[in-house]
Short mmCIF file of C-alpha atoms in Angstrom, two decimals:
data_model
loop_
_atom_site.label_atom_id
_atom_site.label_comp_id
_atom_site.label_asym_id
_atom_site.label_seq_id
_atom_site.Cartn_x
_atom_site.Cartn_y
_atom_site.Cartn_z
CA GLN U 23 -54.15 -19.96 78.75
CA SER U 24 -53.08 -23.22 80.31
CA ALA U 25 -50.00 -23.89 82.40
CA SER U 26 -47.89 -27.00 82.79
CA LEU U 27 -45.30 -27.36 85.51
CA SER U 28 -41.81 -28.55 84.69
CA GLY U 29 -39.84 -29.00 87.90
CA LYS U 30 -39.93 -25.76 89.87
CA MET U 31 -40.49 -23.55 86.82
CA SER U 32 -43.89 -23.04 85.17
CA THR U 33 -44.25 -22.92 81.40
CA LEU U 34 -47.24 -21.02 80.05
CA ARG U 35 -48.91 -21.86 76.78
CA LEU U 36 -50.39 -18.60 75.53
CA ASP U 37 -53.66 -18.58 73.66
CA SER U 38 -53.35 -17.52 70.01
CA ASP U 39 -56.09 -14.95 70.65
CA ILE U 40 -53.69 -13.09 72.94
CA ARG U 41 -51.26 -12.81 70.03
CA ASN U 42 -54.01 -11.75 67.60
CA TRP U 43 -55.92 -9.33 69.86
CA VAL U 44 -53.27 -8.01 72.25
CA LEU U 45 -49.69 -8.40 70.99
CA ILE U 46 -50.24 -7.47 67.33
CA PRO U 47 -52.71 -4.59 67.97
CA ILE U 48 -50.33 -2.89 70.42
CA THR U 49 -47.43 -3.13 67.96
CA VAL U 50 -49.49 -1.94 64.99
CA ALA U 51 -51.01 0.92 67.00
CA MET U 52 -47.59 2.06 68.18
CA PHE U 53 -46.29 2.00 64.61
CA PHE U 54 -49.16 4.05 63.20
CA VAL U 55 -49.05 6.52 66.09
CA GLY U 56 -45.37 7.00 65.31
CA ILE U 57 -46.18 7.68 61.66
CA VAL U 58 -48.79 10.26 62.68
CA ARG U 59 -46.31 11.91 65.03
CA HIS U 60 -43.74 11.98 62.26
CA ASN U 61 -46.07 13.77 59.83
CA VAL U 62 -47.40 16.18 62.46
CA GLY U 63 -43.82 17.01 63.42
CA LYS U 64 -42.97 17.75 59.80
CA LEU U 65 -46.01 20.05 59.50
CA MET U 66 -45.10 21.96 62.67
CA HIS U 67 -41.38 22.12 61.89
CA ARG U 68 -40.03 25.60 61.26
CA ASP U 69 -36.52 26.51 60.24
CA ARG U 70 -35.12 28.55 63.08
CA LYS U 71 -32.19 30.90 62.76
CA VAL U 72 -29.11 29.27 64.25
CA ASP U 73 -26.73 31.27 66.41
CA LEU U 74 -23.47 30.47 64.61
CA LYS U 75 -21.31 31.84 67.42
CA ALA U 76 -23.00 29.66 70.02
CA LEU U 77 -22.86 26.63 67.75
CA ARG U 78 -19.16 27.19 67.01
CA GLU U 79 -18.31 27.47 70.73
CA ALA U 80 -20.32 24.36 71.59
CA GLN U 81 -18.60 22.40 68.82
CA ALA U 82 -15.21 23.55 70.14
CA VAL U 83 -16.04 22.06 73.55
CA ILE U 84 -17.12 18.78 71.92
CA ARG U 85 -13.95 18.63 69.81
CA ALA U 86 -11.75 19.25 72.84
CA GLU U 87 -13.48 16.45 74.76
CA ARG U 88 -12.92 14.09 71.84
CA VAL U 89 -9.24 15.05 71.72
CA ARG U 90 -8.91 14.34 75.45
CA ASN U 91 -10.76 11.02 75.29
CA ASN U 92 -8.82 9.77 72.25
CA SER U 93 -5.47 11.40 72.97
CA GLY U 94 -3.76 8.03 73.22
CA TYR U 95 -4.20 7.48 69.48
CA LEU U 96 -2.49 10.79 68.65
CA GLN U 97 1.26 11.15 68.40
CA SER U 98 2.92 13.64 70.71
CA ALA U 99 3.36 16.30 68.01
CA GLY U 100 -0.30 16.07 66.95
CA PHE U 101 -1.53 16.26 70.53
CA ARG U 102 0.68 19.28 71.32
CA MET U 103 -0.59 21.05 68.21
CA ARG U 104 -4.23 20.49 69.19
CA LYS U 105 -3.57 21.44 72.80
CA HIS U 106 -1.90 24.67 71.66
CA PHE U 107 -4.91 25.45 69.45
CA PHE U 108 -7.29 25.12 72.38
CA CYS U 109 -5.20 26.24 75.37
CA ALA U 110 -2.59 28.72 74.13
CA PRO U 111 -2.32 31.65 76.61
CA GLU U 112 -3.31 34.39 74.16
CA THR U 113 -4.57 32.78 70.97
CA GLY U 114 -6.19 29.63 72.36
CA VAL U 115 -9.87 29.06 71.74
CA PHE U 116 -10.63 28.58 75.44
CA ASN U 117 -8.83 31.79 76.43
CA GLN U 118 -11.06 33.95 74.25
CA ALA U 119 -14.09 35.79 75.59
CA ALA U 120 -17.40 34.03 74.96
CA LYS U 121 -19.35 35.56 72.09
CA LYS U 122 -22.60 33.68 72.61
CA ALA U 123 -25.67 35.68 73.54
CA ASN U 124 -27.42 35.15 76.86
CA PRO U 125 -29.93 32.26 76.39
CA GLN U 126 -32.65 34.08 78.36
CA ALA U 127 -32.24 37.25 76.30
CA GLN U 128 -32.14 35.23 73.11
CA MET U 129 -35.38 33.47 74.07
CA LEU U 130 -37.09 36.78 74.81
CA SER U 131 -35.93 38.28 71.51
CA ASP U 132 -37.05 35.20 69.57
CA PRO U 133 -40.50 34.04 70.81
CA THR U 134 -40.66 31.35 68.11
CA MET U 135 -38.04 29.39 70.07
CA MET U 136 -40.43 28.90 73.00
CA THR U 137 -43.30 28.08 70.63
CA SER U 138 -41.22 25.49 68.81
CA MET U 139 -40.21 23.81 72.08
CA LEU U 140 -43.84 23.76 73.25
CA THR U 141 -45.17 22.19 70.05
CA LYS U 142 -42.45 19.52 70.10
CA ASN U 143 -43.27 18.64 73.70
CA LEU U 144 -46.99 18.44 72.92
CA ASN U 145 -46.31 16.24 69.90
CA PHE U 146 -44.32 13.93 72.16
CA ILE U 147 -46.41 13.88 75.34
CA VAL U 148 -50.03 13.84 74.13
CA PRO U 149 -49.86 10.80 71.76
CA ASN U 150 -47.82 8.79 74.25
CA MET U 151 -50.22 9.56 77.10
CA LEU U 152 -53.23 8.55 75.00
CA THR U 153 -51.57 5.34 73.78
CA ALA U 154 -50.41 4.37 77.28
CA GLY U 155 -53.90 4.99 78.66
CA TRP U 156 -55.45 2.89 75.88
CA VAL U 157 -53.07 -0.01 76.55
CA ASN U 158 -53.52 0.24 80.32
CA PHE U 159 -57.33 0.32 80.08
CA PHE U 160 -57.94 -2.43 77.52
CA PHE U 161 -54.95 -4.77 77.73
CA THR U 162 -53.68 -4.68 81.30
CA GLY U 163 -53.01 -8.05 82.96
CA PHE U 164 -52.15 -10.05 79.84
CA VAL U 165 -48.99 -12.10 79.36
CA VAL U 166 -48.04 -11.62 75.72
CA GLY U 167 -44.65 -13.28 75.27
CA LYS U 168 -41.42 -14.62 76.70
CA VAL U 169 -37.80 -13.68 76.14
CA PRO U 170 -35.65 -16.60 74.90
CA PHE U 171 -32.89 -16.20 77.51
CA PRO U 172 -32.79 -16.29 81.34
CA LEU U 173 -32.99 -13.08 83.36
CA THR U 174 -32.49 -12.08 86.98
CA GLN U 175 -35.24 -10.91 89.31
CA ARG U 176 -34.28 -7.28 88.79
CA PHE U 177 -35.94 -7.38 85.37
CA ARG U 178 -39.34 -8.29 86.83
CA GLY U 179 -40.41 -4.68 87.32
CA MET U 180 -39.44 -3.85 83.74
CA LEU U 181 -40.99 -6.86 81.99
CA GLN U 182 -44.08 -7.56 84.11
CA ARG U 183 -45.72 -4.20 84.73
CA GLY U 184 -49.37 -4.64 85.61
CA ILE U 185 -48.95 -8.25 86.77
CA GLU U 186 -48.41 -8.80 90.50
CA LEU U 187 -47.54 -12.51 90.42
CA GLN U 188 -44.25 -13.39 92.07
CA SER U 189 -44.49 -17.08 91.10
CA LEU U 190 -44.41 -16.19 87.39
CA ASP U 191 -41.06 -16.62 85.67
CA VAL U 192 -39.32 -13.30 85.15
CA THR U 193 -38.78 -13.98 81.44
CA TYR U 194 -42.48 -13.51 80.62
CA ILE U 195 -43.59 -10.12 79.27
CA SER U 196 -46.79 -8.32 80.21
CA SER U 197 -48.85 -6.24 77.80
CA LEU U 198 -47.94 -2.93 79.48
CA SER U 199 -44.25 -3.80 79.38
CA TRP U 200 -44.63 -4.74 75.72
CA TYR U 201 -45.90 -1.20 75.11
CA PHE U 202 -42.75 0.29 76.67
CA LEU U 203 -40.51 -2.11 74.74
CA ASN U 204 -42.17 -0.96 71.51
CA PHE U 205 -41.87 2.65 72.61
CA PHE U 206 -38.08 2.39 72.81
CA GLY U 207 -37.52 -0.35 70.22
CA LEU U 208 -39.34 1.02 67.19
CA ARG U 209 -36.86 3.83 66.52
CA GLY U 210 -34.85 1.66 64.16
CA VAL U 211 -38.02 0.66 62.32
CA PHE U 212 -39.01 4.32 61.95
CA ASN U 213 -35.54 5.18 60.64
CA LEU U 214 -35.87 2.41 58.08
CA CYS U 215 -39.43 3.21 56.98
CA LEU U 216 -39.54 7.01 57.29
CA GLY U 217 -36.00 7.93 56.26
CA GLU U 218 -35.52 11.27 58.03
CA ASN U 219 -36.92 10.40 61.43
CA THR U 220 -38.36 13.44 63.19
CA LEU U 221 -39.29 11.27 66.18
CA ASP U 222 -35.69 10.95 67.34
CA ASP U 223 -35.26 14.04 69.50
CA THR U 224 -31.67 13.27 70.50
CA GLN U 225 -30.08 15.73 68.07
CA ALA U 226 -32.57 18.48 68.90
CA MET U 227 -31.96 17.99 72.63
CA GLN U 228 -28.20 18.20 72.09
CA GLN U 229 -28.61 21.46 70.16
CA GLN U 230 -30.81 22.91 72.91
CA MET U 231 -28.27 21.90 75.54
CA ALA U 232 -25.52 23.52 73.48
CA MET U 233 -27.51 26.73 73.14
CA GLY U 234 -28.15 26.84 76.89
CA MET U 235 -24.58 25.93 77.84
CA ASN U 236 -22.62 28.20 80.17
CA THR U 237 -19.73 28.85 77.81
CA GLU U 238 -17.30 30.35 80.30
CA LYS U 239 -17.60 27.46 82.76
CA ALA U 240 -17.42 24.88 79.95
CA PHE U 241 -14.30 26.52 78.50
CA ALA U 242 -12.59 26.61 81.90
CA SER U 243 -13.43 22.98 82.68
CA VAL U 244 -12.29 21.58 79.34
CA LYS U 245 -9.12 23.70 79.35
CA GLU U 246 -8.23 22.44 82.84
CA ASN U 247 -8.77 18.82 81.76
CA LEU U 248 -6.47 19.24 78.75
CA ASP U 249 -3.78 20.98 80.82
CA MET U 250 -3.78 18.21 83.43
CA LEU U 251 -3.70 15.35 80.89
CA ASP U 252 -0.52 13.28 80.88
CA HIS U 253 -0.29 12.27 77.22
CA GLU U 254 1.03 8.88 76.14
CA PHE U 255 0.88 7.36 72.67
CA VAL U 256 -0.78 3.99 73.29
CA LEU U 257 0.37 2.44 70.02
CA TYR U 258 3.94 2.51 71.32
CA VAL U 259 2.71 0.57 74.35
CA ALA U 260 0.88 -1.89 72.09
CA GLU U 261 4.02 -2.41 70.01
CA ARG U 262 6.16 -3.15 73.09
CA ARG U 263 3.49 -5.46 74.49
CA ALA U 264 3.25 -7.39 71.20
CA GLU U 265 7.02 -7.75 71.09
CA ARG U 266 7.17 -9.17 74.64
CA LEU U 267 4.25 -11.52 73.89
CA LEU U 268 5.78 -12.89 70.67
CA ARG U 269 9.19 -13.41 72.25
CA ARG U 270 7.62 -15.33 75.10
CA LEU U 271 5.61 -17.50 72.70
CA VAL U 272 8.68 -18.22 70.56
CA SER U 273 10.56 -19.35 73.66
CA GLY U 274 7.92 -22.06 74.15
CA ALA U 275 5.79 -20.54 76.91
CA ALA U 276 2.06 -21.17 77.14
CA VAL U 277 -0.37 -18.55 75.86
CA GLY U 278 -1.64 -17.58 79.31
CA GLU U 279 1.87 -17.27 80.70
CA ALA U 280 2.96 -15.19 77.69
CA ARG U 281 0.02 -12.80 78.12
CA ALA U 282 0.74 -12.38 81.81
CA PHE U 283 4.41 -11.66 81.04
CA ALA U 284 3.50 -9.14 78.32
CA ASN U 285 1.07 -7.30 80.62
CA ALA U 286 3.41 -7.28 83.61
CA GLU U 287 5.28 -4.17 82.45
CA PHE U 288 2.10 -2.19 81.86
#
């Protein structure tokens, strides 16, 4: 690779062999390793019996959080109805005794749960460790590309792993960093090519967190948040703001002045 200086910044011209023997092999290897992981995950997948009571209680907590976060888009009657459903003194969901079984007892009574978690972790850790070791051993120290926009110095540790060269522009990407970018960036490609992507463990992790959730503490926390919420229908606010803005514009005021006047009340 040859370098030509332009002012204070250096521009690298990368050899085409780096593209052919470093950049493309890492991407292709990551793609095929993902396909192998996908098929191995399907072979080791077992349908496990779902605790409907635990799932129902976890979904109630999620629904209540969504109601609290989006309460401004609900009218007062709709919000009161939902709040009564969750927080009523005797019939509210969060005032009922938790029916979910103890996670430790459930794990002891169902040994396949621990086996399933172990096989998923092995299917995730072992291929990634082997691929990272292969990239680090054969391709460390190469500059494989450059991002087309400027970046701050904080991105140097993320984009230039394996290259200790402070004079190099932060927008250049090392081979080891290219591996990590593929590791996180190929999920959309796998979803497109494989359909049902077993490599995305987000949903499985959410289910495991729901199963291991302390229901009583979660119920008390969400109920307290709903009770303390001061509800206001934001569309009424938007309507009043739009009215003030339009009246100011009709009177001949500038756009910036009209926006400042409309926001002054809120």
